[in-house]
Amino acid sequence: MVLPILKYGAQELKTPSKKVDVFNGELEKIAKNMIETMYSAPGIGLAAPQIGLNICLTTIDLSVGEDPTQLLILCNPEIVDTVGEQKSEEGCLSIPDFTDTVVRPRKLTVRGQNIHGEDLRFDAEELLARCFSHEIDHLNGILFIDRLSALKKTLIRNKIKKLAKAGNW
Ligand SMILES: [Zn+2]
């Protein structure tokens, strides 16, 4: 089921998420809906708060459904190591039509669990590292615009306010 994606301004996007500790069919159903929602958007990553659930669950697929081996479902992800920096244009399904340059780790190691609660560890670089970093931020209530300068953030917020006023947000 494709679910609506919450936009900037929604309380759930600012709220730190709770750890997943029950790995059951309900969790699998949520992940399945997130994957369908991510593909439909289309996007390369989605975090549970974006569909209004403050639980530490994220789905990532750089191929957006083209290559089944690239689909990752990760519970309770945590960055345990980073190397270097990368600067690149970034966007978010919850902040449609806005992008900006965000600094992220060039490489990172993520630890977490799969949908069955089994421990996982990923080494990622470039776009995948950026994606992990972005989604894990969501689980901590942080959006990419929170990582921009105060001036840039204010500019984007003002534009969104205008859009909201006109009923276009
Ligand atoms: Zn996002």
Short mmCIF file of C-alpha atoms and ligand atoms in Angstrom, two decimals:
data_model
loop_
_atom_site.label_atom_id
_atom_site.label_comp_id
_atom_site.label_asym_id
_atom_site.label_seq_id
_atom_site.Cartn_x
_atom_site.Cartn_y
_atom_site.Cartn_z
CA MET A 1 0.00 0.00 0.00
CA VAL A 2 1.36 3.40 -0.99
CA LEU A 3 1.13 5.75 1.98
CA PRO A 4 1.13 9.55 2.05
CA ILE A 5 4.56 11.03 2.80
CA LEU A 6 4.60 13.68 5.53
CA LYS A 7 6.06 17.02 4.57
CA TYR A 8 8.26 19.47 6.42
CA GLY A 9 6.27 20.95 9.28
CA ALA A 10 4.88 17.61 10.49
CA GLN A 11 5.71 16.92 14.13
CA GLU A 12 6.76 13.31 13.42
CA LEU A 13 9.65 14.55 11.26
CA LYS A 14 11.11 16.43 14.25
CA THR A 15 10.65 13.63 16.76
CA PRO A 16 13.43 11.15 17.56
CA SER A 17 12.23 7.60 16.84
CA LYS A 18 12.04 4.65 19.20
CA LYS A 19 14.10 1.52 18.69
CA VAL A 20 12.39 -1.44 17.08
CA ASP A 21 12.32 -4.29 19.59
CA VAL A 22 9.50 -6.47 18.27
CA PHE A 23 10.27 -8.12 14.93
CA ASN A 24 6.94 -9.51 13.78
CA GLY A 25 4.56 -9.62 10.83
CA GLU A 26 3.30 -6.14 11.62
CA LEU A 27 6.82 -4.74 11.21
CA GLU A 28 7.19 -6.61 7.91
CA LYS A 29 3.92 -5.11 6.72
CA ILE A 30 5.12 -1.60 7.60
CA ALA A 31 8.40 -2.21 5.73
CA LYS A 32 6.52 -3.52 2.69
CA ASN A 33 4.33 -0.41 2.63
CA MET A 34 7.40 1.79 3.00
CA ILE A 35 9.07 0.09 0.02
CA GLU A 36 5.97 0.57 -2.13
CA THR A 37 5.74 4.20 -1.02
CA MET A 38 9.45 4.77 -1.74
CA TYR A 39 9.21 3.26 -5.24
CA SER A 40 6.04 5.15 -6.01
CA ALA A 41 7.47 8.55 -4.97
CA PRO A 42 10.01 7.66 -6.54
CA GLY A 43 12.88 7.84 -4.06
CA ILE A 44 16.06 6.00 -3.09
CA GLY A 45 15.33 6.00 0.65
CA LEU A 46 12.52 6.35 3.14
CA ALA A 47 12.45 6.50 6.93
CA ALA A 48 9.45 5.47 9.03
CA PRO A 49 8.84 8.99 10.47
CA GLN A 50 8.08 10.11 6.90
CA ILE A 51 4.97 7.92 6.95
CA GLY A 52 4.12 9.11 10.47
CA LEU A 53 5.69 6.28 12.48
CA ASN A 54 8.43 7.20 14.94
CA ILE A 55 10.22 3.86 14.88
CA CYS A 56 13.82 3.22 13.81
CA LEU A 57 13.09 1.60 10.46
CA THR A 58 14.39 2.66 7.06
CA THR A 59 14.30 1.32 3.52
CA ILE A 60 16.93 2.11 0.90
CA ASP A 61 17.25 1.14 -2.74
CA LEU A 62 19.59 3.13 -4.96
CA SER A 63 18.15 1.31 -7.99
CA VAL A 64 14.55 2.36 -7.10
CA GLY A 65 13.25 -1.16 -7.72
CA GLU A 66 15.31 -1.94 -10.83
CA ASP A 67 17.72 -4.32 -9.09
CA PRO A 68 16.24 -6.44 -6.24
CA THR A 69 19.71 -7.08 -4.77
CA GLN A 70 20.03 -3.38 -3.87
CA LEU A 71 17.02 -3.23 -1.56
CA LEU A 72 17.99 -2.73 2.07
CA ILE A 73 15.63 -2.83 5.03
CA LEU A 74 17.32 -1.73 8.19
CA CYS A 75 16.09 -1.52 11.77
CA ASN A 76 17.87 0.49 14.45
CA PRO A 77 20.68 1.69 12.17
CA GLU A 78 23.61 3.35 13.84
CA ILE A 79 26.70 4.89 12.28
CA VAL A 80 29.70 3.34 13.99
CA ASP A 81 32.52 4.74 11.84
CA THR A 82 33.01 7.44 9.21
CA VAL A 83 35.80 8.37 6.82
CA GLY A 84 36.25 11.72 5.09
CA GLU A 85 33.66 14.02 3.61
CA GLN A 86 31.60 14.38 0.46
CA LYS A 87 29.69 17.42 -0.72
CA SER A 88 26.78 16.94 -3.04
CA GLU A 89 23.28 18.09 -3.89
CA GLU A 90 20.66 16.44 -1.71
CA GLY A 91 16.89 16.40 -1.54
CA CYS A 92 14.18 14.76 0.55
CA LEU A 93 10.74 13.34 -0.23
CA SER A 94 9.44 15.33 2.76
CA ILE A 95 10.79 18.60 1.32
CA PRO A 96 9.78 18.26 -2.32
CA ASP A 97 11.33 20.56 -4.93
CA PHE A 98 14.10 21.79 -2.64
CA THR A 99 17.70 20.64 -2.91
CA ASP A 100 20.96 21.94 -1.55
CA THR A 101 24.56 20.94 -1.02
CA VAL A 102 25.01 18.87 2.12
CA VAL A 103 28.27 17.63 3.60
CA ARG A 104 28.18 13.93 4.50
CA PRO A 105 30.79 11.29 5.34
CA ARG A 106 32.46 9.86 2.22
CA LYS A 107 32.47 6.38 3.71
CA LEU A 108 30.72 4.97 6.70
CA THR A 109 29.97 1.79 8.56
CA VAL A 110 26.42 1.18 9.74
CA ARG A 111 25.26 -1.37 12.22
CA GLY A 112 21.66 -2.46 12.72
CA GLN A 113 19.24 -5.34 12.37
CA ASN A 114 17.31 -6.78 9.47
CA ILE A 115 13.53 -7.22 9.52
CA HIS A 116 13.95 -10.47 11.50
CA GLY A 117 16.10 -8.86 14.18
CA GLU A 118 19.38 -10.38 12.96
CA ASP A 119 22.47 -8.18 13.27
CA LEU A 120 23.74 -6.52 10.11
CA ARG A 121 26.73 -4.41 9.27
CA PHE A 122 27.27 -2.41 6.09
CA ASP A 123 30.23 -0.55 4.71
CA ALA A 124 28.98 2.13 2.35
CA GLU A 125 30.53 4.88 0.30
CA GLU A 126 29.52 7.73 -2.01
CA LEU A 127 25.76 7.83 -2.66
CA LEU A 128 24.92 4.90 -0.40
CA ALA A 129 26.84 6.51 2.48
CA ARG A 130 24.93 9.74 1.83
CA CYS A 131 21.65 7.87 1.82
CA PHE A 132 22.35 6.02 5.09
CA SER A 133 23.39 9.27 6.71
CA HIS A 134 20.23 11.06 5.48
CA GLU A 135 17.87 8.28 6.63
CA ILE A 136 19.55 7.89 10.02
CA ASP A 137 19.17 11.65 10.47
CA HIS A 138 15.41 11.20 9.92
CA LEU A 139 15.32 8.67 12.75
CA ASN A 140 16.91 11.30 14.99
CA GLY A 141 14.40 13.97 13.95
CA ILE A 142 16.89 15.77 11.71
CA LEU A 143 16.22 16.93 8.13
CA PHE A 144 18.82 17.82 5.52
CA ILE A 145 17.94 21.50 5.81
CA ASP A 146 18.98 21.33 9.47
CA ARG A 147 22.50 20.71 8.15
CA LEU A 148 22.58 23.89 6.03
CA SER A 149 23.71 27.33 7.15
CA ALA A 150 21.20 29.30 9.23
CA LEU A 151 20.71 31.68 6.30
CA LYS A 152 19.97 28.94 3.76
CA LYS A 153 17.64 27.21 6.18
CA THR A 154 15.71 30.43 6.81
CA LEU A 155 15.39 31.06 3.06
CA ILE A 156 13.95 27.59 2.48
CA ARG A 157 11.64 27.83 5.50
CA ASN A 158 10.29 31.15 4.26
CA LYS A 159 9.62 29.71 0.81
CA ILE A 160 7.81 26.75 2.37
CA LYS A 161 5.74 29.11 4.56
CA LYS A 162 4.68 30.99 1.44
CA LEU A 163 3.78 27.75 -0.31
CA ALA A 164 1.81 26.64 2.76
CA LYS A 165 -0.05 29.96 2.90
CA ALA A 166 -1.07 29.52 -0.73
CA GLY A 167 -2.24 25.97 0.05
CA ASN A 168 0.54 24.45 -2.04
CA TRP A 169 2.43 22.53 0.67
ZN ZN B 1 14.50 12.54 3.60
#
